[in-house]
Every structure is written in C-alpha cells, then in structure tokens.
Coordinates of C-alpha atoms and ligand atoms in Angstrom, one line a residue:
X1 CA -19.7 14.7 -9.9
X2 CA -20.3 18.1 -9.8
X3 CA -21.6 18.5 -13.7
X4 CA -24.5 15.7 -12.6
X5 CA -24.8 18.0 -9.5
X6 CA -25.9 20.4 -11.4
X7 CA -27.9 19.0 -14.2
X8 CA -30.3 17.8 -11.1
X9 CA -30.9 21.2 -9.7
X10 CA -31.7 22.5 -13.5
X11 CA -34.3 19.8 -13.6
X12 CA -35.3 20.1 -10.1
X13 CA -36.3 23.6 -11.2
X14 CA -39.2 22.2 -14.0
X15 CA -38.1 21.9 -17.7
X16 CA -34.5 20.4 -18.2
X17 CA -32.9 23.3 -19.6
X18 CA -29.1 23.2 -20.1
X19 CA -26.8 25.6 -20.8
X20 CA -23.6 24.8 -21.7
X21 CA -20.9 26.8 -23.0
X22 CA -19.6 26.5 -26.5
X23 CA -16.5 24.2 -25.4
X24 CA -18.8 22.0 -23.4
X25 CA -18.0 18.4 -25.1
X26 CA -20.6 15.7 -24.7
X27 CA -21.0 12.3 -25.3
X28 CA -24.2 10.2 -25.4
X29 CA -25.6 6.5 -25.7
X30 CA -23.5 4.0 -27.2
X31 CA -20.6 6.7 -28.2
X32 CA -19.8 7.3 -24.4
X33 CA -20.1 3.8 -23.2
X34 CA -18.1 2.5 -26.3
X35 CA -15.2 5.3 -25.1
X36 CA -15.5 4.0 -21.4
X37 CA -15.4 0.8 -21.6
X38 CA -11.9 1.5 -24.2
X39 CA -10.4 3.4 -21.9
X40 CA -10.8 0.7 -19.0
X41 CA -9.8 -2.1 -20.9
X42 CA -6.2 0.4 -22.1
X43 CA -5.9 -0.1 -18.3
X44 CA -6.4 -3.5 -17.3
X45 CA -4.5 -4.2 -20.8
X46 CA -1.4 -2.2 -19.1
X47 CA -1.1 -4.1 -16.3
X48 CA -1.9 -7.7 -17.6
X49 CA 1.8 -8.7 -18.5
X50 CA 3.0 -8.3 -15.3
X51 CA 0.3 -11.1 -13.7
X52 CA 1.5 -13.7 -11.5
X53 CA 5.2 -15.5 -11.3
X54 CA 6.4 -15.0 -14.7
X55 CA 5.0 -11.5 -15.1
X56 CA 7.4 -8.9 -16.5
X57 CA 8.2 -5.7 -14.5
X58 CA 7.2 -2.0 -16.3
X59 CA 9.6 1.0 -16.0
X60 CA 7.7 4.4 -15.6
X61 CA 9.8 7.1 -16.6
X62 CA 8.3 10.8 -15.2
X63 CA 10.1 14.4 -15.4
X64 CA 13.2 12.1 -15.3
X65 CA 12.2 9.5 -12.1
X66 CA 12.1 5.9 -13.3
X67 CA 10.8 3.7 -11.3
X68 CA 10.9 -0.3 -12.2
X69 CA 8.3 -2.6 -11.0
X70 CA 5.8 -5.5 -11.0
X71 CA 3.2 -4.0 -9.1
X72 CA -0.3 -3.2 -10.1
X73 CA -1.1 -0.5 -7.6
X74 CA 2.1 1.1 -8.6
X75 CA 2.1 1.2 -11.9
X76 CA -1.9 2.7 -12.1
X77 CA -0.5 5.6 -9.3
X78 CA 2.6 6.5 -12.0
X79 CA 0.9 6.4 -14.7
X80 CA -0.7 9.7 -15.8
X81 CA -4.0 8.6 -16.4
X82 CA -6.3 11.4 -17.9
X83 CA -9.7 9.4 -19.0
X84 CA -12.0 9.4 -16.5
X85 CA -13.4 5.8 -16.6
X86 CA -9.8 4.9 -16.8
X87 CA -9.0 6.7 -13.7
X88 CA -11.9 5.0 -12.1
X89 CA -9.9 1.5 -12.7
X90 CA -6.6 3.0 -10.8
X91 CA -8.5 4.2 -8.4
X92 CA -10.6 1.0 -7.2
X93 CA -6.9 -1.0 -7.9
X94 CA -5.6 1.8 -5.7
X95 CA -8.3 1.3 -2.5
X96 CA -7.6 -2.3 -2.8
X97 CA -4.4 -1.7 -2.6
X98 CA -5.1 0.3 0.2
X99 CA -7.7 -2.2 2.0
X100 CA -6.1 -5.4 1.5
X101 CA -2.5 -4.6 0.2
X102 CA -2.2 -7.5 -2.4
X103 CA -4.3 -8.4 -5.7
X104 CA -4.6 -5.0 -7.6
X105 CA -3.6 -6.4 -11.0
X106 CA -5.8 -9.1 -10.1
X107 CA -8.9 -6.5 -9.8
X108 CA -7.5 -4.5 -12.7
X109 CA -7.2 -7.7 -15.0
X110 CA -10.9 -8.6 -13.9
X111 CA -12.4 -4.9 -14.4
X112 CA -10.9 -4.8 -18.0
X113 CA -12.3 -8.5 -18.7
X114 CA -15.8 -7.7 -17.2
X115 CA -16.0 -4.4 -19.3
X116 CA -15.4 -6.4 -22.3
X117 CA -17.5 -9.0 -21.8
X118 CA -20.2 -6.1 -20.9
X119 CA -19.7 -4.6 -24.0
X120 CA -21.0 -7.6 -26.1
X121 CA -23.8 -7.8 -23.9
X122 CA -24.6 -3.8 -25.2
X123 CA -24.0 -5.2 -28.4
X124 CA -26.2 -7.7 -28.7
X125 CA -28.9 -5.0 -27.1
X126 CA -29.0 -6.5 -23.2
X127 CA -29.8 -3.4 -21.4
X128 CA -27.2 -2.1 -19.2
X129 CA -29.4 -2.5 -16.4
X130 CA -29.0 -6.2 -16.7
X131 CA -25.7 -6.5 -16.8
X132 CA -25.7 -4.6 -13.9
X133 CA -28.1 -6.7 -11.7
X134 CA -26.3 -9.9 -13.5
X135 CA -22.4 -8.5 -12.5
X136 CA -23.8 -8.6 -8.9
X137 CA -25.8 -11.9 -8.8
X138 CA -22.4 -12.7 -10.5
X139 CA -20.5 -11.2 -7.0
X140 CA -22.7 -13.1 -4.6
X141 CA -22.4 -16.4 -6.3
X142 CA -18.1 -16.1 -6.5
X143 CA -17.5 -14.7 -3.2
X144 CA -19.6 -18.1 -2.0
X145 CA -17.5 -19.9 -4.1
X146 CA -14.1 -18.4 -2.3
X147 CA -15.8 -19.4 0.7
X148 CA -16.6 -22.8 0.0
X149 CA -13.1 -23.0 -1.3
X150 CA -11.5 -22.3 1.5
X151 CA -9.0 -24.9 2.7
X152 CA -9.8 -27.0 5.6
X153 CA -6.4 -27.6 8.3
X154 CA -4.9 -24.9 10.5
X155 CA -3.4 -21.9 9.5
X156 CA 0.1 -22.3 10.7
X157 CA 3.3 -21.5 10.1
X158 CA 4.1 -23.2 7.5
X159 CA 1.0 -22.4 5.4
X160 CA 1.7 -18.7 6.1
X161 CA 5.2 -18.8 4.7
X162 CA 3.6 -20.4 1.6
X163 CA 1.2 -17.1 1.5
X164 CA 4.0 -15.1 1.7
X165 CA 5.8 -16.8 -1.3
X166 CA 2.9 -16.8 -3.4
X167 CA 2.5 -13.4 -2.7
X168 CA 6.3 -11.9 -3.5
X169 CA 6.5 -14.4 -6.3
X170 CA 7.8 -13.2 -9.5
X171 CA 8.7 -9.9 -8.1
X172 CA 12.4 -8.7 -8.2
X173 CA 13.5 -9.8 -4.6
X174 CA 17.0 -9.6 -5.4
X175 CA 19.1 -11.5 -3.5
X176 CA 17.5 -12.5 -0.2
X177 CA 15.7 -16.1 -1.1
X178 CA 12.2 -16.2 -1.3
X179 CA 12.2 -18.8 1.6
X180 CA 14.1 -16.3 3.8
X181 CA 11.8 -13.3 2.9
X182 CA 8.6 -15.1 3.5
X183 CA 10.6 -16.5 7.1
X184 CA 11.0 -13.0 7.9
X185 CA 7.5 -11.5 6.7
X186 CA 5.9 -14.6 9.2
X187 CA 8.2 -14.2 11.9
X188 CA 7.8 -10.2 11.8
X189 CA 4.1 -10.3 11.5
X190 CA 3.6 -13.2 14.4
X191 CA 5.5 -11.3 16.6
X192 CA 2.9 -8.3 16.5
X193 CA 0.2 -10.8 16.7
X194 CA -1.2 -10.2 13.3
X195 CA -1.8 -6.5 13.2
X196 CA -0.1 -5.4 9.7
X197 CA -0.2 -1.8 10.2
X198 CA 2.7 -2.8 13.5
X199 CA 5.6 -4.0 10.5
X200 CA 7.2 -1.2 9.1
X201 CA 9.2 -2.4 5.8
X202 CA 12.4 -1.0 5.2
X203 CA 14.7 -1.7 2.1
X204 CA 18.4 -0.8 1.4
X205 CA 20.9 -2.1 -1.1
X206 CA 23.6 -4.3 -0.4
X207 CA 24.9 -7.7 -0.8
X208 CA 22.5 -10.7 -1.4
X209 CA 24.1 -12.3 1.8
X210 CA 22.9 -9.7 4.4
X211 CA 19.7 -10.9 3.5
X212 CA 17.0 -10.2 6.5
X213 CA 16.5 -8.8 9.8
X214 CA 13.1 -8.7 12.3
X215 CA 13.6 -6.7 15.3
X216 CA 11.3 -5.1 17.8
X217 CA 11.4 -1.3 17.2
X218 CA 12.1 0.6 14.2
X219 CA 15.3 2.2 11.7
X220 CA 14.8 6.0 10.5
X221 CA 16.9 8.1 7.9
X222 CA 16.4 11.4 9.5
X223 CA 19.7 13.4 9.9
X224 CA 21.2 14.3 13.4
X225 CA 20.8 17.8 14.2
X226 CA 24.6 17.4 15.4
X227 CA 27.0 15.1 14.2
X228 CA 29.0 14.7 17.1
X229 CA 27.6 12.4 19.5
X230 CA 28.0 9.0 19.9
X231 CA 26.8 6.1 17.6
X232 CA 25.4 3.7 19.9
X233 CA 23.4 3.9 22.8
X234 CA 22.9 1.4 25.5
X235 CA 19.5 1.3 27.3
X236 CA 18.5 4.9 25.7
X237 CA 16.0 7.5 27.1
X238 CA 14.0 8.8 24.3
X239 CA 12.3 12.3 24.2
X240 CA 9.7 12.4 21.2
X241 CA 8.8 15.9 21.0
X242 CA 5.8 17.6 19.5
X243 CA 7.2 21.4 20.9
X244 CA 10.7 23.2 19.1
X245 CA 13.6 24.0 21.0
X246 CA 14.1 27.3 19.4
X247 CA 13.7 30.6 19.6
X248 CA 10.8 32.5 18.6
X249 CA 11.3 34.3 16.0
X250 CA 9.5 37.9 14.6
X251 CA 7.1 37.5 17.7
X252 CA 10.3 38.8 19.8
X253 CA 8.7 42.6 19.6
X254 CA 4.6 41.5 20.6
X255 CA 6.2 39.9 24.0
X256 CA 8.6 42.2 25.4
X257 CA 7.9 46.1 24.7
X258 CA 11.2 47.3 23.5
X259 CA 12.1 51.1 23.6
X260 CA 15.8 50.4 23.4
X261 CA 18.5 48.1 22.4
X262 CA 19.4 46.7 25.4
X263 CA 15.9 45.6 25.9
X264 CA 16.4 43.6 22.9
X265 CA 19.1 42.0 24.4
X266 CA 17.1 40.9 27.6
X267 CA 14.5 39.5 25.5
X268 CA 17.3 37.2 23.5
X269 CA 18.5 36.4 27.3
X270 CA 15.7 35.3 28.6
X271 CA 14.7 33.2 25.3
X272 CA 18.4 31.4 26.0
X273 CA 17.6 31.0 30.0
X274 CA 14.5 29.1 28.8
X275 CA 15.8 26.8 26.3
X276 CA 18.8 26.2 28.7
X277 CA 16.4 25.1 31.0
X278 CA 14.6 22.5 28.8
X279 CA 18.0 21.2 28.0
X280 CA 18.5 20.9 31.9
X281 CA 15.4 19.1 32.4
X282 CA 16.2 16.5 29.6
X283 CA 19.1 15.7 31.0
X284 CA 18.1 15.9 34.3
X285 CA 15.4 12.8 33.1
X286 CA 18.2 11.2 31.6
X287 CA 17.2 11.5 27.9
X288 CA 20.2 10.3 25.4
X289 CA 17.9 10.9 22.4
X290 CA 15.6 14.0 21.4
X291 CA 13.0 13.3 18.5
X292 CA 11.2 16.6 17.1
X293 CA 8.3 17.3 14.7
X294 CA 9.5 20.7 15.6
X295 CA 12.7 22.7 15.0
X296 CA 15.7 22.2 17.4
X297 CA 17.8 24.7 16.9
X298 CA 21.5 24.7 17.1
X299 CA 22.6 26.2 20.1
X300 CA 20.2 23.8 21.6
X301 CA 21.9 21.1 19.9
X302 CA 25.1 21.8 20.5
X303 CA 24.4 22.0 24.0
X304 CA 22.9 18.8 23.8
X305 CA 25.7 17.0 22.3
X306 CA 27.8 18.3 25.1
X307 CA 26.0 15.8 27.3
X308 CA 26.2 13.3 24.3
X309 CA 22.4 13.3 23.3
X310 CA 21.6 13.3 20.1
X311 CA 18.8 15.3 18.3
X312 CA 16.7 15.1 15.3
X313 CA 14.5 17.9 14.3
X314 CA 11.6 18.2 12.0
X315 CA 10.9 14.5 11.9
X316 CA 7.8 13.8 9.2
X317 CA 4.4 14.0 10.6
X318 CA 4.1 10.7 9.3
X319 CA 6.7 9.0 11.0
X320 CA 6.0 10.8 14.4
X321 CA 3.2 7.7 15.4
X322 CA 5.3 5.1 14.3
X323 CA 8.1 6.2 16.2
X324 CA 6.7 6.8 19.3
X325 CA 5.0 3.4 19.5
X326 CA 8.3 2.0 18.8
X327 CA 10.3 3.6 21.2
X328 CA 6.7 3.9 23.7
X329 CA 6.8 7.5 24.4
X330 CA 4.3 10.0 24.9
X331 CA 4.3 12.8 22.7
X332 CA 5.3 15.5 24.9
X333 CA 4.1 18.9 24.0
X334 CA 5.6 20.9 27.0
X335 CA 9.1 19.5 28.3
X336 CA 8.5 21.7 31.5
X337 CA 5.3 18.9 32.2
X338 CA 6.8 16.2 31.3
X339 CA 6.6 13.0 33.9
X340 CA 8.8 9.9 33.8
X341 CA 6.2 8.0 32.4
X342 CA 6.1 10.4 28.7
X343 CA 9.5 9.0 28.2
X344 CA 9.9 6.2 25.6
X345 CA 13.2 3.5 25.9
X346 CA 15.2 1.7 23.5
X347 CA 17.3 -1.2 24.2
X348 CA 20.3 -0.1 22.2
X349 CA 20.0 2.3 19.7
X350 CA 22.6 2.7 16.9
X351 CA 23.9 4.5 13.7
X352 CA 25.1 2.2 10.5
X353 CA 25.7 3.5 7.2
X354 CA 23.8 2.1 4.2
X355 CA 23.4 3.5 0.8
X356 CA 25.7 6.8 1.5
X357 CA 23.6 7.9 4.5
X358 CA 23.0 6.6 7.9
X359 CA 20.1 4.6 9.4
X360 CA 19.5 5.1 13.2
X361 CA 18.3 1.9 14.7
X362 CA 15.7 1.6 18.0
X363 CA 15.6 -1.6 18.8
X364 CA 13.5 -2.3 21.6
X365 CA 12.1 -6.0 22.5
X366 CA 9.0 -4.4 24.5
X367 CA 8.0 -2.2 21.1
X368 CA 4.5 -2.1 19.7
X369 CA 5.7 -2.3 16.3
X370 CA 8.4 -4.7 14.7
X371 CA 10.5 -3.5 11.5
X372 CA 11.6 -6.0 8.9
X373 CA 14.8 -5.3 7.3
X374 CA 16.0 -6.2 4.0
X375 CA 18.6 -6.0 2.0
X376 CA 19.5 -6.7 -1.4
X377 CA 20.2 -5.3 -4.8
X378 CA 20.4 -1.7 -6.0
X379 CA 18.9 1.6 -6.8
X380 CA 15.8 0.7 -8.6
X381 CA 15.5 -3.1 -7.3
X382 CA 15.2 -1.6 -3.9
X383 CA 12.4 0.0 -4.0
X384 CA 10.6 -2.4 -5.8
X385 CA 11.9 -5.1 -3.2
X386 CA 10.3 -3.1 0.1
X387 CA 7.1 -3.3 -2.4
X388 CA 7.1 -7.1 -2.7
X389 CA 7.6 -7.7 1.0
X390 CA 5.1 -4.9 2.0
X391 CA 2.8 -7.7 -0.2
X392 CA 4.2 -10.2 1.4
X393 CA 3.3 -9.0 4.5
X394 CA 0.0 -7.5 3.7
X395 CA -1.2 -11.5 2.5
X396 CA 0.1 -12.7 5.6
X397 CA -1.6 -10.6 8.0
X398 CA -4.9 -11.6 5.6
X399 CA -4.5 -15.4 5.9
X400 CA -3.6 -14.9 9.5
X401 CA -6.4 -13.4 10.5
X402 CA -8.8 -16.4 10.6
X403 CA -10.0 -15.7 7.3
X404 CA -8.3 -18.7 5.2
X405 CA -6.5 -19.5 2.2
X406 CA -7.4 -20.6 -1.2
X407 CA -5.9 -22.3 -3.6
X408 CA -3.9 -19.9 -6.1
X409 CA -2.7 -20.1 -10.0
X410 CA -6.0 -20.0 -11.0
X411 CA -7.5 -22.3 -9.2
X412 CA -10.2 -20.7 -7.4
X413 CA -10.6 -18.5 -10.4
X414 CA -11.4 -21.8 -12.4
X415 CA -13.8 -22.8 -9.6
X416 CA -15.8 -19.8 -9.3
X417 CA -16.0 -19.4 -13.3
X418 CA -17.5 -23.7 -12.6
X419 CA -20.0 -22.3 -10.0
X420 CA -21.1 -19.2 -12.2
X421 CA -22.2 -21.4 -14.9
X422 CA -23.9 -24.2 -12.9
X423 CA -25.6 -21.1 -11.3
X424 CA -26.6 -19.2 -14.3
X425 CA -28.6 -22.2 -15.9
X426 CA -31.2 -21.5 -12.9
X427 CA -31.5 -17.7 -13.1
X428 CA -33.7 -16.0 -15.7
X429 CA -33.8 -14.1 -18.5
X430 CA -31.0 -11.5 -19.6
X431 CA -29.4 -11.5 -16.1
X432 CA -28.5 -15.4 -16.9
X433 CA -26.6 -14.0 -20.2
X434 CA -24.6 -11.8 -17.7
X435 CA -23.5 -14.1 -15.2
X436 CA -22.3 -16.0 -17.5
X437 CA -20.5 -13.1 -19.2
X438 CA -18.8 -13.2 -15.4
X439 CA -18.0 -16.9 -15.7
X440 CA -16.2 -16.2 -18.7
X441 CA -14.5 -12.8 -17.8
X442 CA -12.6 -14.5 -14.6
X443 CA -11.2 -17.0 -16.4
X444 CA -9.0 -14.3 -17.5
X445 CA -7.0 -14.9 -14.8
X446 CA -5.9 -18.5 -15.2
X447 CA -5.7 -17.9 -18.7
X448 CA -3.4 -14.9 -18.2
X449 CA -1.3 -16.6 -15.7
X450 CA -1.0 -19.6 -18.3
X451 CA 0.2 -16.8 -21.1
X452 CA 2.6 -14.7 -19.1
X453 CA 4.2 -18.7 -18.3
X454 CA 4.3 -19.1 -22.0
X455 CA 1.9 -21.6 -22.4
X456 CA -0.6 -21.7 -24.8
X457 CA -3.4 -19.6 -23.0
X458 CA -6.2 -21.9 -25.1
X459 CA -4.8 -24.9 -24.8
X460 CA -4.3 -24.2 -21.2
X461 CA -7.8 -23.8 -20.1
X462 CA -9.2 -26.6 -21.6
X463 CA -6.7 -28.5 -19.4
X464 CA -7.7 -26.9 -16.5
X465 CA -11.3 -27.3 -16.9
X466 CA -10.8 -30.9 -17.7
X467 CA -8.3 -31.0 -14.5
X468 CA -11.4 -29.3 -12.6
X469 CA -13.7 -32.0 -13.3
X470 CA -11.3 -34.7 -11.1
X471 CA -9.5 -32.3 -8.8
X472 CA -8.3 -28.9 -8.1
X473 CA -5.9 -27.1 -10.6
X474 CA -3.9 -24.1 -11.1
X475 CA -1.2 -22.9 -14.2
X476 CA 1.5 -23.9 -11.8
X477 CA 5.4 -22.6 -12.1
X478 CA 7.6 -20.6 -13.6
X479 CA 9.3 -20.4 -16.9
X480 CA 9.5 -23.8 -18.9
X481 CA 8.9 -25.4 -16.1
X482 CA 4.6 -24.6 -16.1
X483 CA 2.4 -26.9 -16.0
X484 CA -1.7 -27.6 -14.7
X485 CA -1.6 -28.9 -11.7
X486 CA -3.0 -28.8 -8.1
X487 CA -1.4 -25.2 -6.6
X488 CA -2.4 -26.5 -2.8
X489 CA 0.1 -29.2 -3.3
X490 CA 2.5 -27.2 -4.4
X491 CA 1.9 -24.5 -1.7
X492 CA 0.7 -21.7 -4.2
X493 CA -2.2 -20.4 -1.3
X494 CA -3.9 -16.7 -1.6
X495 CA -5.6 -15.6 1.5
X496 CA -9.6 -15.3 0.8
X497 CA -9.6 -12.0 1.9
X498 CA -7.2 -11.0 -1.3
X499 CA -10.0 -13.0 -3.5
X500 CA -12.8 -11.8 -2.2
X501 CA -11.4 -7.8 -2.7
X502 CA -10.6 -8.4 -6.4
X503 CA -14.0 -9.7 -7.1
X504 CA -15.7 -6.9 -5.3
X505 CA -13.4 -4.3 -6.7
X506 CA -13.6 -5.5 -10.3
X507 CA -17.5 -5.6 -10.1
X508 CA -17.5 -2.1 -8.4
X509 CA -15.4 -0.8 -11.0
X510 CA -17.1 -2.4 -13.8
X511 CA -20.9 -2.1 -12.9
X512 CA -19.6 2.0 -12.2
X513 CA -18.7 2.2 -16.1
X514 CA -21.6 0.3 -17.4
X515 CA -23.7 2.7 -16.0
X516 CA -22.9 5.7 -17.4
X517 CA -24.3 6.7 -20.9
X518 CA -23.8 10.7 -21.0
X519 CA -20.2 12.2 -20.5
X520 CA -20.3 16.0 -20.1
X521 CA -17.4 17.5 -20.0
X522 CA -16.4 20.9 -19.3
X523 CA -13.2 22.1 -20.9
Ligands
ADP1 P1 -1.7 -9.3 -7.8 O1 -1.4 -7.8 -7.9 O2 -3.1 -9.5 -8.3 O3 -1.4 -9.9 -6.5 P2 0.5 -10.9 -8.8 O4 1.4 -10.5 -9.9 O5 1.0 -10.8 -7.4 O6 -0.8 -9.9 -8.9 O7 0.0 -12.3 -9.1 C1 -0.9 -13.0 -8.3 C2 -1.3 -14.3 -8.9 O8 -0.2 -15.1 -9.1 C3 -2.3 -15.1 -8.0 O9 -3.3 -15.6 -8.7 C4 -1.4 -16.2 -7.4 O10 -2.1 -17.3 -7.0 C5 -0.5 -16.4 -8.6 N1 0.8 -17.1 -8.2 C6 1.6 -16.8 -7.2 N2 2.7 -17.7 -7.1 C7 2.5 -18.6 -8.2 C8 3.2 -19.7 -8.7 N3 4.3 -20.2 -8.1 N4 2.7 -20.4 -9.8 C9 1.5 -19.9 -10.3 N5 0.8 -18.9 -9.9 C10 1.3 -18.2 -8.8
MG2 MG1 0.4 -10.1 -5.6

C-alpha cells in the first residue's frame, strides 16, 4: 500500500522520478502477474483436498503446535503465508470466515480457479481490464442465479438440521452423531432467536456417549482465586467486576506523605479497612460469585471464601461481554455504587472436571446467550470438533435468517455455471470470453467434490450437466457410496447467504490479483 502511496506523490510532483534503493526488487507486466496468479492458485491448491464430505483433514505443525483439521479458514490462518497475492487469498477466505462463518475453502477453491482461468485470458492477449469487467458481470449474473435457486417451502426445523449437517459434514465430529450435533446447533440457535453471535461453542474430550448439551448461560475455564469454596451454587448472585480488589501498589507513597514508619503502616491499614469494606458490601448484596477483569488479591479472597463466595480474577477482556450477558449483570466499576439492579443471577452454577481442569457452569434459563456443549474425542479432535459446530452454527443462523437455502453438492454451482453461459452468448466482445471463463472456473466445485468422493472428476460433470438438463443434481455422498443425484432430496441444503459470500469473495480476490502488473518491493 504504502510503496503505491508513494509512487503517486513522486508523480504528483511532475516527472515520475523513482528512486529506489539498490535492494529494491521489481516486477513488471506479464512477470508479476504470472508470479501472482502462481502464488494464488499454491493456495486455493492447498486447501482443495479437504472440499466437501470426503475431504481429508491437514495437520499444521508450528514451533512444535499441531493442529489437525478440515477447515479452510484454519488452515490459510496457520499457514505462514509470505507471497503477497497469496496472502490476499487467506485473507478474503479469512473475512468470509469472519462474515458468514462457513464456505472459505469454497471461496479459496473458486479464487484459485478464477485466477487460472484469468491467466489464459492474459494469454491469449484479453486485456486485464476485461476480465475484470467480465469477473463482475460474471458476479451479478451467479448471485441471481442463487437467488432464483433458492428453494421454495418454509424454513423449519427440519430443513435447518439438514443445514447443519451439510455444514459439519466430513469434518472430524468424533463421537456425538451428526443428527445429534445438528439437533443441538438448531435447538441452541432457536432458542436465541437466530442471533449467532448469542451461542458460545465449547468443546471438551470425553466419551462419544456424553454427546451434547444446550443450556441458557455459559461454562468458563478460568481458575478460582481460592479453592476452597463450594462447587455448586443454588440461585447464585453474581458480581462481574471491572475494578481489583487489591491493594495499590508503588502509588502507596503519592497518597499518604510518609515521614516515618508507622505512617506506612496506617497507609497499609487503611488500604485493608477499604477492601474489608467491599467484601462487606458484597456480602451484604448477597453475592456467592465475584468475576474480575481486575486483580483480586488474596486476602480478599480468602476473606471471601470465609463467606463461601468464590472469586475469579483477571478474567479475559474477551470473555468479560459474554459473561455478563449470560449471568445479566452490569459491569460494575465501583462496588461502593453498586445497586441491586448491577447484579447478574445464575440458576445454579457449578464446578465439573473435564480434561484435567475444571469448567464452571452458569446456567441461567433467563440468559441472553445459550452455550452448546460437546463432547467427544481427544486432544487434537477437540478442537477441530468446536470448529465444525461453530460451522454448523454459523449456516444455521444464515438459513434461518430468512435468507434461504440452496441446493448443495454442486448443485447450484452447476446451475450458475448453466446461467453464465446462456448469459454470455448475449454480452459482447472480450467480456463474453470472461464470463464464460467464470462458467467454467465454478464448476470447480462440483468437479472437486466429485474427486475428493473418488469419482472420476470428468466423467462426473458430464453426468451432472446432462442430470441438469432434466432436474437438479449434486455429487451426492460419501465414500463408495457417491453418486449424481438431486442433493434437495437428500437434504444436502447450503444457506444462500454461504453462496452468495464465496462468489463475492472469490471475485474480490480474483479481480484484486488480475489487476496488478508492477510488484515493488522493498527488502
Ligand atoms: P467450505 O469451507 O466451503 O464450507 P466444506 O468442506 O464445508 O467447505 O464443503 C462444503 C461443500 O460440501 C458444499 O458445497 C456442500 O454443499 C457440500 N456437501 C455437504 N454435505 C454433502 C454431502 N453429504 N454430499 C455432497 N456434498 C456435500
Ligand atoms: Mg463448510
């Protein structure tokens, strides 16, 4: 950004004059687009295995963390990519990812395909210009298509729990069933009335079994300031705090003027009076639970645990929101202030051990914010388990919010690639070569699906493009068992919002790379 920064001022000064230093490197024309369009491709070529039900799972290995997973968004944050354009891919996947939660290796797959199909077009001397203007007629027409495929009949239940399926399919789930996962993700998200950001997913090992809870309120890790109080709460009072219970430290000297030793000990008295009091005033409100962004020091509580609350200090700024909207608190900032009202409530709140540390539980029917709890597997599979039913939940809260669902396993893909070439035979000159680059580039996906099911990817697509002409169809199932077939029968359904993001995201990333002919680059 910065280097075309300041090649515009140079010119905005009269002659271009540049002045680079010696270990400036720089690429022109065809060179730097040739490099780009490489380097994007190396991405969406990284994640293209691990498409759809019978995709296979990477393991990243960095300064000795492994991590093992099927995710797109996941594997473009772990992997250290250093090429620019390349970057550019992980970091669209990544704000799709961000935005819409499901479909990154979707967009990636797409980018990687556009860029290629883009880089014939250069070949064959279409300006990139035209591709440009064709990639976006290309947008416009597919997400039309999405909405014109969008699948008539209510969104219910039942259709949701198929989103939810096709969404953690092929992802490690360990033991829980899909059915009970994509139970839980619809139950969880209908219960805070489609707003996503109100589930909070939490994994832990353990046996297949145990599978899934949904429960108003939330389960944190932090560690109790003070180990010995109780380990369940009945109808709890709970103190969120955004003020320490502590004593100040090196500013002892700038409050109190001190000319002798006693003095010093006042100062220390008084700081122990105070913090005596706020323990008085939380238990004269009743509070069995203090939670602090702050430090709560351990006389404090000790003195807590005398009246059996427990305390948590230095709880994560970024768990501070989410905890107080489950528990409804206030954050209180001045204990001395504090009203009735500031105080949040749990129903029953309560320690368990899982995975050699304990998980305090709020659950609280009234919360603003549900937590869906899963267990199954180990170590690695964990992880990877909380990502597939964060997907889950992400498509759900997508198809739920009146947008619609379309048919997956290709389908759509297979019907937008149909529109884009009835399209392009109306639109002229180079732009129709490019639209019809796009046509090609999104059959990727079916065809990708088809290969990562071990079906011949060629022989594939001419069966779903003769399929298309009678019906709908999609590269249906897993393993042995995949065939072309209609996925809406078979309740293989991606929410249009997913669709439309991958098609916008690959074209941004895409049209972003074809543009650039000069790479400057500063060592
Ligand atoms: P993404 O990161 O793009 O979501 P996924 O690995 O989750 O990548 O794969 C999504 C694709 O898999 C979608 O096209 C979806 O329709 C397809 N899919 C999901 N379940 C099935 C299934 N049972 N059979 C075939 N395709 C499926
Ligand atoms: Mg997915």
């Amino acid at each position: 950004m910065s280097q075309s920064g300041d090649r515009g001022r140079m010119r905005a000064g009269g002659q271009p004059v540049f002045v680079m230093s010696d270990d400036t490197e720089r690429t022109q024309g065809k060179d730097a687009q040739q490099a780009n369009v490489a380097a994007g491709k190396a991405v969406a070529e990284a994640v293209r295995t691990t498409l759809g039900p019978n995709g296979m799972d990477k393991m990243l290995v960095a300064d000795g963390d492994v991590v093992v997973t099927n995710d797109g968004a996941t594997i473009l944050e772990e992997m250290d990519i250093e090429h620019p354009a390349a970057d550019m891919i992980a970091e669209v996947a990544g704000s799709q990812d961000d935005e819409i939660g499901d479909g990154t290796t979707t967009a990636a797959v797409l980018t990687g395909e556009l860029l290629s199909e883009a880089e014939d077009l250069v070949e064959n001397d279409i300006h990139p210009t035209a591709i440009v203007e064709g990639f976006g007629r290309g947008r416009e027409i597919a997400l039309q298509t999405i909405d014109e495929e969008i699948l008539g009949g209510d969104v219910d239940d039942d259709v949701l729990r198929q989103v939810a399926e096709s969404a953690m399919t092929g992802k490690s789930t360990g033991g829980a069933t899909p059915e009970q996962l994509a139970a839980a993700v619809v139950e969880a998200v209908s219960l805070v009335d489609g707003d996503g950001d109100d589930v909070e997913v939490l994994a832990r090992s353990g046996r297949s079994s145990t599978a899934t809870d949904v429960f108003g309120g939330i389960a944190v890790d932090d560690e109790l300031e003070h180990e010995d109080v109780p380990r369940r709460y009945e109808d709890a009072t709970v103190a969120v705090l955004d003020q320490g219970l502590e004593q100040p430290e090196a500013n002892v000297e700038f409050e109190y003027d001190i000319t002798d030793t006693g003095q010093v000990g006042d100062a220390t008295a008084g700081e122990q009076a105070r913090l005596d009091r706020y323990v008085d005033l939380l238990v004269d409100h009743g509070v069995d639970v203090v939670y602090s962004s702050d430090e709560v020091e351990d006389y404090v509580a000790a003195r807590l645990a005398e009246h059996d609350i427990m305390s948590v200090s230095y709880v994560r700024d970024k768990e501070m929101p989410a905890f107080a909207r489950a528990v409804g608190a206030s954050r209180i900032t001045n204990i001395a202030e504090a009203t009735a009202d500031d105080f949040g409530h749990a129903d029953v709140v309560r320690r368990e051990r899982y995975d050699d540390e304990d998980l305090t539980f709020f659950e609280n029917e009234d919360a603003g914010l549900v937590t869906l709890f899963v267990r199954g597997g180990t170590g690695y599979v964990v992880d990877e388990l909380e990502r597939a039913v964060q997907d889950g939940v992400d498509a759900v809260v997508s198809a739920a919010n009146g947008d619609g669902v379309v048919a997956g396993a290709g389908a759509i893909e297979i019907a937008v690639s149909n529109a884009l070439r009835d399209e392009a035979a109306g639109i002229e000159g180079r732009q129709q070569l490019a639209v019809e680059a796009f046509a090609e580039a999104i059959e990727t996906i079916p065809r990708t699906l088809a290969q990562n099911a071990g079906m011949d990817p060629i022989d594939a697509l001419v069966d779903l493009r003769a399929a298309n002409e009678s019906g709908r169809s999609g590269v249906l199932g897993v393993g042995s068992g995949a065939r072309v077939t209609d996925p809406a029968d078979e309740g293989v359904l991606d929410p249009a919002p997913v669709k439309r993001g991958c098609v916008r995201a690959a074209v941004e990333a895409a049209t972003m790379i074809v543009r650039i002919d000069d790479v400057i680059s500063a060592n």
